[in-house]
Short mmCIF file of C-alpha atoms and ligand atoms in Angstrom, two decimals:
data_model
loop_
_atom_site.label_atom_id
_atom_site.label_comp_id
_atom_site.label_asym_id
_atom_site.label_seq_id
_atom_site.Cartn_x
_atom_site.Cartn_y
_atom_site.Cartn_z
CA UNK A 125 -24.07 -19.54 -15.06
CA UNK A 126 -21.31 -16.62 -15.42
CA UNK A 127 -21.71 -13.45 -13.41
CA UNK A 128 -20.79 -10.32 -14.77
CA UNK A 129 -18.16 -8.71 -12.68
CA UNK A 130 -17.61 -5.27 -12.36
CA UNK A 131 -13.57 -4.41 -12.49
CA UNK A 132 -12.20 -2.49 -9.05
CA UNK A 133 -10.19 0.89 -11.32
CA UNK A 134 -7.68 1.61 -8.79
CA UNK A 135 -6.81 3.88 -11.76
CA UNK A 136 -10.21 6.19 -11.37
CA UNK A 137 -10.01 5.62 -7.43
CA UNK A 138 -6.44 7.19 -7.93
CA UNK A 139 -7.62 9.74 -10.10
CA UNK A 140 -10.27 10.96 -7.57
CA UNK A 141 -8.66 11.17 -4.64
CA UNK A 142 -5.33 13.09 -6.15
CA UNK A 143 -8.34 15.86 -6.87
CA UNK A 144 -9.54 15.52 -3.89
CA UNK A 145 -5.81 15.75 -1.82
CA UNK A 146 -4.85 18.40 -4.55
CA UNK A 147 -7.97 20.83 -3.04
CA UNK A 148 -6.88 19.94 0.48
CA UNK A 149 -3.28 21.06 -0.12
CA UNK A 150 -4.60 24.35 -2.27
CA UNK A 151 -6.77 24.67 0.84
CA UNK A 152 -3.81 24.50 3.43
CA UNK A 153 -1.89 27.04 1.45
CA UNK A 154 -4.92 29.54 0.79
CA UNK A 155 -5.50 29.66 4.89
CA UNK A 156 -2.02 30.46 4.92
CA UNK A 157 0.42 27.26 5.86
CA UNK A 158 3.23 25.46 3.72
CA UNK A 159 2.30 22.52 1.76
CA UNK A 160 3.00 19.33 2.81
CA UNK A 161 6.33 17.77 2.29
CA UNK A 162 7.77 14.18 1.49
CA UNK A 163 11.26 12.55 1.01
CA UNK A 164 11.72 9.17 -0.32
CA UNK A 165 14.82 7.55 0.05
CA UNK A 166 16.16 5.39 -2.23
CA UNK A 167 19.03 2.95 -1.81
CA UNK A 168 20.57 1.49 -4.86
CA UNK A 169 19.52 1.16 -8.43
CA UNK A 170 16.85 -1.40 -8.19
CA UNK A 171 14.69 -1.16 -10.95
CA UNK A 172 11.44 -1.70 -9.27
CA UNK A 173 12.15 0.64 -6.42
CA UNK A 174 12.95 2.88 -8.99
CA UNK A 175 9.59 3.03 -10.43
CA UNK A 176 7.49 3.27 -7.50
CA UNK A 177 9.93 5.89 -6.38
CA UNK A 178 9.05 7.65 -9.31
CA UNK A 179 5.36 7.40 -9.76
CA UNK A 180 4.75 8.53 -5.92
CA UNK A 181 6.79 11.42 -6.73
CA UNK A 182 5.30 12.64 -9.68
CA UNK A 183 2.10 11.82 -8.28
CA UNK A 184 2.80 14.10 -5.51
CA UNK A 185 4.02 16.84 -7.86
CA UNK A 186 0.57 16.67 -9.46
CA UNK A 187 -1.16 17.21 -6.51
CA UNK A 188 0.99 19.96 -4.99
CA UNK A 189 2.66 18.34 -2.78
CA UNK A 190 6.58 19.49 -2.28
CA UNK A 191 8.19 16.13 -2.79
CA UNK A 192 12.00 14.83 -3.14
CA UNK A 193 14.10 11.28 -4.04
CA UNK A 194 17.62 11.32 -2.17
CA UNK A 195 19.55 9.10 -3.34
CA UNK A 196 22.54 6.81 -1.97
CA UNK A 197 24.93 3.99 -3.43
CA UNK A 198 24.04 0.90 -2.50
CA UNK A 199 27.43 0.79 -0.52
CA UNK A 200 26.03 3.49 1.72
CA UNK A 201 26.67 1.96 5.21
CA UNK A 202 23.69 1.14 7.96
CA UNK A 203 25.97 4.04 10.21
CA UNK A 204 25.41 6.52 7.35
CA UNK A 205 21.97 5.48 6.59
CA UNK A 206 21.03 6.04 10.21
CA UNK A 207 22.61 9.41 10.30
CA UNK A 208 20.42 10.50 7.17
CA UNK A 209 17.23 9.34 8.78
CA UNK A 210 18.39 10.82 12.29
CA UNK A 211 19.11 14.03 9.81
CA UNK A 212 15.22 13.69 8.66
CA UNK A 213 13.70 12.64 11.63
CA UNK A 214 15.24 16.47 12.84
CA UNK A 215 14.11 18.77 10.01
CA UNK A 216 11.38 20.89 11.23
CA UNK A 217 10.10 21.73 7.18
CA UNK A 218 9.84 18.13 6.49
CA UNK A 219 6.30 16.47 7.18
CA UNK A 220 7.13 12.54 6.58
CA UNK A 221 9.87 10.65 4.78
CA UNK A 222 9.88 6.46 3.78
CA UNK A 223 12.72 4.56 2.87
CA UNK A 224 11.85 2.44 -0.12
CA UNK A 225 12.41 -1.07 0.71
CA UNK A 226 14.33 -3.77 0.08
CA UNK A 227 17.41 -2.26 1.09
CA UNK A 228 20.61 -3.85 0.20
CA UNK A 229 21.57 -6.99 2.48
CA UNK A 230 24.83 -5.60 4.67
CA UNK A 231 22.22 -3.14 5.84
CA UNK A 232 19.48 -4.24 8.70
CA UNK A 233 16.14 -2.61 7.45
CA UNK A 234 14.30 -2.58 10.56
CA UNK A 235 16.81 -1.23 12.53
CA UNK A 236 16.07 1.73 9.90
CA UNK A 237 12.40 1.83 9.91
CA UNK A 238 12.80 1.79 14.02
CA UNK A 239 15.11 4.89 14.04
CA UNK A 240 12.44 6.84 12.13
CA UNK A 241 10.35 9.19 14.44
CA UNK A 242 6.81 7.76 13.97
CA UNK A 243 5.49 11.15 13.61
CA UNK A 244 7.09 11.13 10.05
CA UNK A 245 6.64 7.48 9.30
CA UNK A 246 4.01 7.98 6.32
CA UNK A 247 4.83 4.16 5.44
CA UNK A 248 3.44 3.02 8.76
CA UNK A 249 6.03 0.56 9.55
CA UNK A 250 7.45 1.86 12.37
CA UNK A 251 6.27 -0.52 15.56
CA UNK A 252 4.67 2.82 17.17
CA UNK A 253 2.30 2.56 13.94
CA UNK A 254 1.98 -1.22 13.44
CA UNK A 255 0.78 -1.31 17.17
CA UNK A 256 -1.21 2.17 17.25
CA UNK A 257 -2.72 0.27 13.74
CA UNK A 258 -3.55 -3.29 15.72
CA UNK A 259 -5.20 -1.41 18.55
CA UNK A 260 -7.26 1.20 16.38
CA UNK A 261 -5.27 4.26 17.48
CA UNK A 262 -4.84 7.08 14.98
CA UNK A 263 -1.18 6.80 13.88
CA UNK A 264 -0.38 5.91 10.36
CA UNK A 265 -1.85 3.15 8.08
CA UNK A 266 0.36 1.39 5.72
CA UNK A 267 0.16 2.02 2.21
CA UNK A 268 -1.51 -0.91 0.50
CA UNK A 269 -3.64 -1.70 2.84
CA UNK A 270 -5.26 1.16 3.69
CA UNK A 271 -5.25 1.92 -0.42
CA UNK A 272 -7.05 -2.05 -0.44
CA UNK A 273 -9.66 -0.21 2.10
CA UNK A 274 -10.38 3.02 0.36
CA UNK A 275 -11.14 0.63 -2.40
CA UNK A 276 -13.78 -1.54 -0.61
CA UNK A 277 -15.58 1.72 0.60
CA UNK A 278 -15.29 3.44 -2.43
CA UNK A 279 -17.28 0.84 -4.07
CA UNK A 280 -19.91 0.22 -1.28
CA UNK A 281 -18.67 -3.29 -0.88
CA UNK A 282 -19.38 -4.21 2.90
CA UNK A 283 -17.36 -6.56 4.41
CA UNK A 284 -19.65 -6.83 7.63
CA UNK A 285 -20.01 -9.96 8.69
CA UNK A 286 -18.24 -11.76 5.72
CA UNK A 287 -15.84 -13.79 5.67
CA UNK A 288 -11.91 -12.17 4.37
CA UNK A 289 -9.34 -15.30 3.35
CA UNK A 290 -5.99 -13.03 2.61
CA UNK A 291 -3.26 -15.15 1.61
CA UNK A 292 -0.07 -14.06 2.73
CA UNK A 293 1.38 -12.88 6.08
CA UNK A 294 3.98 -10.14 5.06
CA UNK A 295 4.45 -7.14 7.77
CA UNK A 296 3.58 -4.30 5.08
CA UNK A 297 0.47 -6.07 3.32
CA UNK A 298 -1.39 -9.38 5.04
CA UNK A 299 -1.03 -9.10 8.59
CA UNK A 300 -2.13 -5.23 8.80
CA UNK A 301 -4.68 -6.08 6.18
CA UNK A 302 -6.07 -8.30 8.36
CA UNK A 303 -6.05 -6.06 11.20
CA UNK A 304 -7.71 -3.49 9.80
CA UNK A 305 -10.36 -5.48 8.17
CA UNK A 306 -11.44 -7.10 11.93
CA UNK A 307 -11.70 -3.50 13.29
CA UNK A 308 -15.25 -2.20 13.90
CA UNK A 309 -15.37 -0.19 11.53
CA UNK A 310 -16.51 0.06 7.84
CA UNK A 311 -14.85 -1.58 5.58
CA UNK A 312 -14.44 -4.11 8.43
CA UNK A 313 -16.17 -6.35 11.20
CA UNK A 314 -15.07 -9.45 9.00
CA UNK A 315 -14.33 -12.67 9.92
CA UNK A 316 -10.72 -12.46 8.98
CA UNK A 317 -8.80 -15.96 7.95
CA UNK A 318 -4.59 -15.32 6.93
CA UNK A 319 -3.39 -18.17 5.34
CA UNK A 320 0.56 -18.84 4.53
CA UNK A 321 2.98 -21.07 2.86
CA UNK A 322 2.63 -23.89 5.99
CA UNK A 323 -1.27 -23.39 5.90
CA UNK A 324 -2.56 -26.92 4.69
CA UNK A 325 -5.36 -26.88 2.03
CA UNK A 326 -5.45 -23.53 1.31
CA UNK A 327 -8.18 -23.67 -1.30
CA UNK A 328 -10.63 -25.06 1.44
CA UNK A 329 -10.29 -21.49 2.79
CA UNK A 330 -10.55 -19.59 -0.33
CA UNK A 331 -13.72 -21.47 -1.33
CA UNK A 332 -15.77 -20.17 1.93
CA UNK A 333 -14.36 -16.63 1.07
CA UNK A 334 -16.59 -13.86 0.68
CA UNK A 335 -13.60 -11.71 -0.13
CA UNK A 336 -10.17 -12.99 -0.97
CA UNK A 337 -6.98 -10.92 -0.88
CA UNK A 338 -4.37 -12.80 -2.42
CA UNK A 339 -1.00 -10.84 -1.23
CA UNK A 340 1.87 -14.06 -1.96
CA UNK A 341 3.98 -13.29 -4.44
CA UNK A 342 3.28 -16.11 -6.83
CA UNK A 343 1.71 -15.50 -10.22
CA UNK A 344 -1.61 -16.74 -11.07
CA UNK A 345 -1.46 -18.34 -7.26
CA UNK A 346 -5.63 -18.44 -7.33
CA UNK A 347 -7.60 -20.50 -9.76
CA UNK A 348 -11.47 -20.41 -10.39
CA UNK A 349 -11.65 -23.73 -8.78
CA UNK A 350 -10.43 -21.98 -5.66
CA UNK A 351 -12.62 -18.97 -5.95
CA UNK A 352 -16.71 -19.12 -4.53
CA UNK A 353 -19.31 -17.76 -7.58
CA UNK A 354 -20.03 -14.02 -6.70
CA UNK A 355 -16.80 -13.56 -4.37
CA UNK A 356 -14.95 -10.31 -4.13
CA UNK A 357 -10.96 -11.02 -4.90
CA UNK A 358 -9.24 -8.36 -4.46
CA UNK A 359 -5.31 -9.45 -5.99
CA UNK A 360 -1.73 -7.84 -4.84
CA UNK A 361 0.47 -9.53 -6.39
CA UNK A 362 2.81 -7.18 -8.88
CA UNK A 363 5.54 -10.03 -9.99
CA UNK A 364 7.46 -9.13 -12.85
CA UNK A 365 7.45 -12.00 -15.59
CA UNK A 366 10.00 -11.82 -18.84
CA UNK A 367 7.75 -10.98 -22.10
CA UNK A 368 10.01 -9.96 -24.96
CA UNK A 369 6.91 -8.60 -26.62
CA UNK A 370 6.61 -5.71 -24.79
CA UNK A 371 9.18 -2.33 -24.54
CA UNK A 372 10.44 -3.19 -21.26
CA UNK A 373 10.77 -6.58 -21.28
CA UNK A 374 8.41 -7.88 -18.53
CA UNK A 375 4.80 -7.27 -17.69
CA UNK A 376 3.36 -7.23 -14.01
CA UNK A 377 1.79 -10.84 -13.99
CA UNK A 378 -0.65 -10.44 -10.44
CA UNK A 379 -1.04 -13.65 -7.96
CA UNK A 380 -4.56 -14.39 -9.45
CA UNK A 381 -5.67 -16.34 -12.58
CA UNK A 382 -7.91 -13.24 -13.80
CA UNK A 383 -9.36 -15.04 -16.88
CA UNK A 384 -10.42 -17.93 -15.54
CA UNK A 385 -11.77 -16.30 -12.08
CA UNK A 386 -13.18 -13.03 -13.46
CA UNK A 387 -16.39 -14.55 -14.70
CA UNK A 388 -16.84 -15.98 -11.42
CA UNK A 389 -16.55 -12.87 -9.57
CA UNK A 390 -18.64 -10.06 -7.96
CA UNK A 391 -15.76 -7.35 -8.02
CA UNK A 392 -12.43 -8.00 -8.98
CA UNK A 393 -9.10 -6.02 -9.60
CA UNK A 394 -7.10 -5.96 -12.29
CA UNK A 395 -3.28 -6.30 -12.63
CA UNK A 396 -1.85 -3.30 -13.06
CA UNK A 397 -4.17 -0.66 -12.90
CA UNK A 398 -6.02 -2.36 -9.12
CA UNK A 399 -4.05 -1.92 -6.06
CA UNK A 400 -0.96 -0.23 -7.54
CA UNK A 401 -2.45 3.12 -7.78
CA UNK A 402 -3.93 2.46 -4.58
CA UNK A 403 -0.78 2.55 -2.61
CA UNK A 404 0.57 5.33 -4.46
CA UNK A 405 -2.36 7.23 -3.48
CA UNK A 406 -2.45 6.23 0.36
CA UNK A 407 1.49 7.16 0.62
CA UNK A 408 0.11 10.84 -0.46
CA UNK A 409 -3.24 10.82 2.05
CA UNK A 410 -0.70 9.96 5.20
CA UNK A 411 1.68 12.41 3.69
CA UNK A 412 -1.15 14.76 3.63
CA UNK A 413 -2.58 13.86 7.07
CA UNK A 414 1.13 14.30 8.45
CA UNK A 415 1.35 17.80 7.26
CA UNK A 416 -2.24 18.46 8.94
CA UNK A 417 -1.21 17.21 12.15
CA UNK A 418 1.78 19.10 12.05
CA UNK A 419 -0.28 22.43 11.34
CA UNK A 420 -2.70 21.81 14.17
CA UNK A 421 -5.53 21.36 11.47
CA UNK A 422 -5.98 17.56 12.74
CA UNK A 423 -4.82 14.90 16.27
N1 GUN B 194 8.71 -1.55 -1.07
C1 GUN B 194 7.56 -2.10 -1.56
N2 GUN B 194 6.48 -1.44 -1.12
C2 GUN B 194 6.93 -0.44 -0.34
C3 GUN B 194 6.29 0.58 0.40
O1 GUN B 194 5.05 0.71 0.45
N3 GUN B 194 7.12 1.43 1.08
C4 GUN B 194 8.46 1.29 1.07
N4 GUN B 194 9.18 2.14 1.79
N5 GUN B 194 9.10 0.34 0.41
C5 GUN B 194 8.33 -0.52 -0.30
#
């Protein structure tokens, strides 16, 4: 028999917490201190950088928060990149900054995200973060996967003692994903399984999942046959595919088979409107939590 599922709005979780953030910043100005402040850089012209770029920025506009896009060519050299973010890392009025990723190929992207002081690394990718993160010291939490979190508390969905497959190992989503979700700690004390592309049988996995958090890259990845009835998938995936009927020319197809698995599932997120606004949001709570730390209002 079908269960009906009930879809995870990253959209309304988005919406919430920008009014919530928006009263924190109003706060921090009323008792008197600047409002927070973000820089994203962007390298290039890529078009999906360029969105994301966008919607965090406008996003912070809405919620008060004093926000910027500097902009290179993508011939900028790694010498002159590193001199911008040594130029950031030293501006007292600035509370955090990210580099939008990829960055073009001549120039070595973690030798970038390593020269950025982690006091101002709202992305969380600094190594400072990534191992503050895997020990359970306060530092910053990477975007998505904290924004993945929120969602799980925000809709009471324990992970306690269940079992988390997330497929995919990536730096930014599965491995501190996984890390967060084995903390003790709600959402949390799972029993975590990260499969990859060498992990053999991979549906054996997802079929004892309690949760799954597909995070590959590869449209429609998970099928219903692959999903356990009343399981929690939770889907990352943001490919674009070519579809000539819509105004831009592509649609955001997600790594999960949402038709077919839906009706299987507990809780579910859609693609777009799941974790997208998620990590928008979590970029503006560590840009937020930056600028509190800074004022002495937080460790
Ligand atoms: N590229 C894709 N996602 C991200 C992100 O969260 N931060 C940055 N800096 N680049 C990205």
């Amino acid at each position: 028999m079908e269960t009906p599922y009930t879809l995870l709005d990253g959209k309304e979780i988005n919406r919430q917490m920008r009014e919530e953030i928006k009263a924190e910043v109003e706060k921090m100005v009323a008792e008197g201190h600047k409002s927070p402040r973000l820089i994203a850089v962007l390298v290039g012209h890529d078009g999906g950088s360029e969105t994301y770029v966008h919607n965090k920025m406008i996003t912070c506009e809405a919620c008060g928060i004093r926000s910027e896009t500097l902009r290179f060519e993508a011939d900028i050299t790694e010498e002159e990149l590193l001199k911008e973010v040594a130029k950031l890392n030293a501006d007292d009025d600035l509370d955090g900054f990210i580099v939008q990723l990829p960055l073009p190929k001549h120039i070595d992207a973690q030798k970038v995200i390593e020269a950025i002081d982690p006091r101002k690394d709202v992305d969380g990718f600094h190594p400072t973060n990534v191992g503050k993160l895997s020990i359970g010291l306060p530092g910053f939490v990477s975007a998505t996967p904290f924004g993945i979190c929120e969602l799980l508390r925000r809709y009471n969905i324990s992970t306690d003692g269940k079992h988390v497959v997330v497929l995919g190992r990536s730096d930014i989503v599965g491995k501190p994903v996984a890390q967060l979700l084995l903390h003790k700690d709600n959402p949390g004390n799972a029993t975590v399984t990260v499969c990859h592309s060498h992990t053999k049988d991979i549906a054996f996995y997802t079929r004892h999942a309690d949760v799954i958090i597909a995070a590959l890259g590869q449209p429609h990845f998970v099928k219903a046959d692959m999903v356990k009835e009343g399981a929690v998938v939770i889907d990352v995936g943001t490919t674009r595919v070519p579809d000539a009927s819509r105004a831009k020319g592509f649609r955001l197809c997600g790594d999960v088979d949402f038709d077919n698995v839906a009706p299987k599932c507990s809780y579910i997120t859609p693609v777009p409107g799941g974790v997208g606004p998620m990590t928008i949001i979590a970029l503006l709570h560590n840009t937020l939590l930056a600028a509190r730390r800074n004022r002495g209002l937080e460790k």
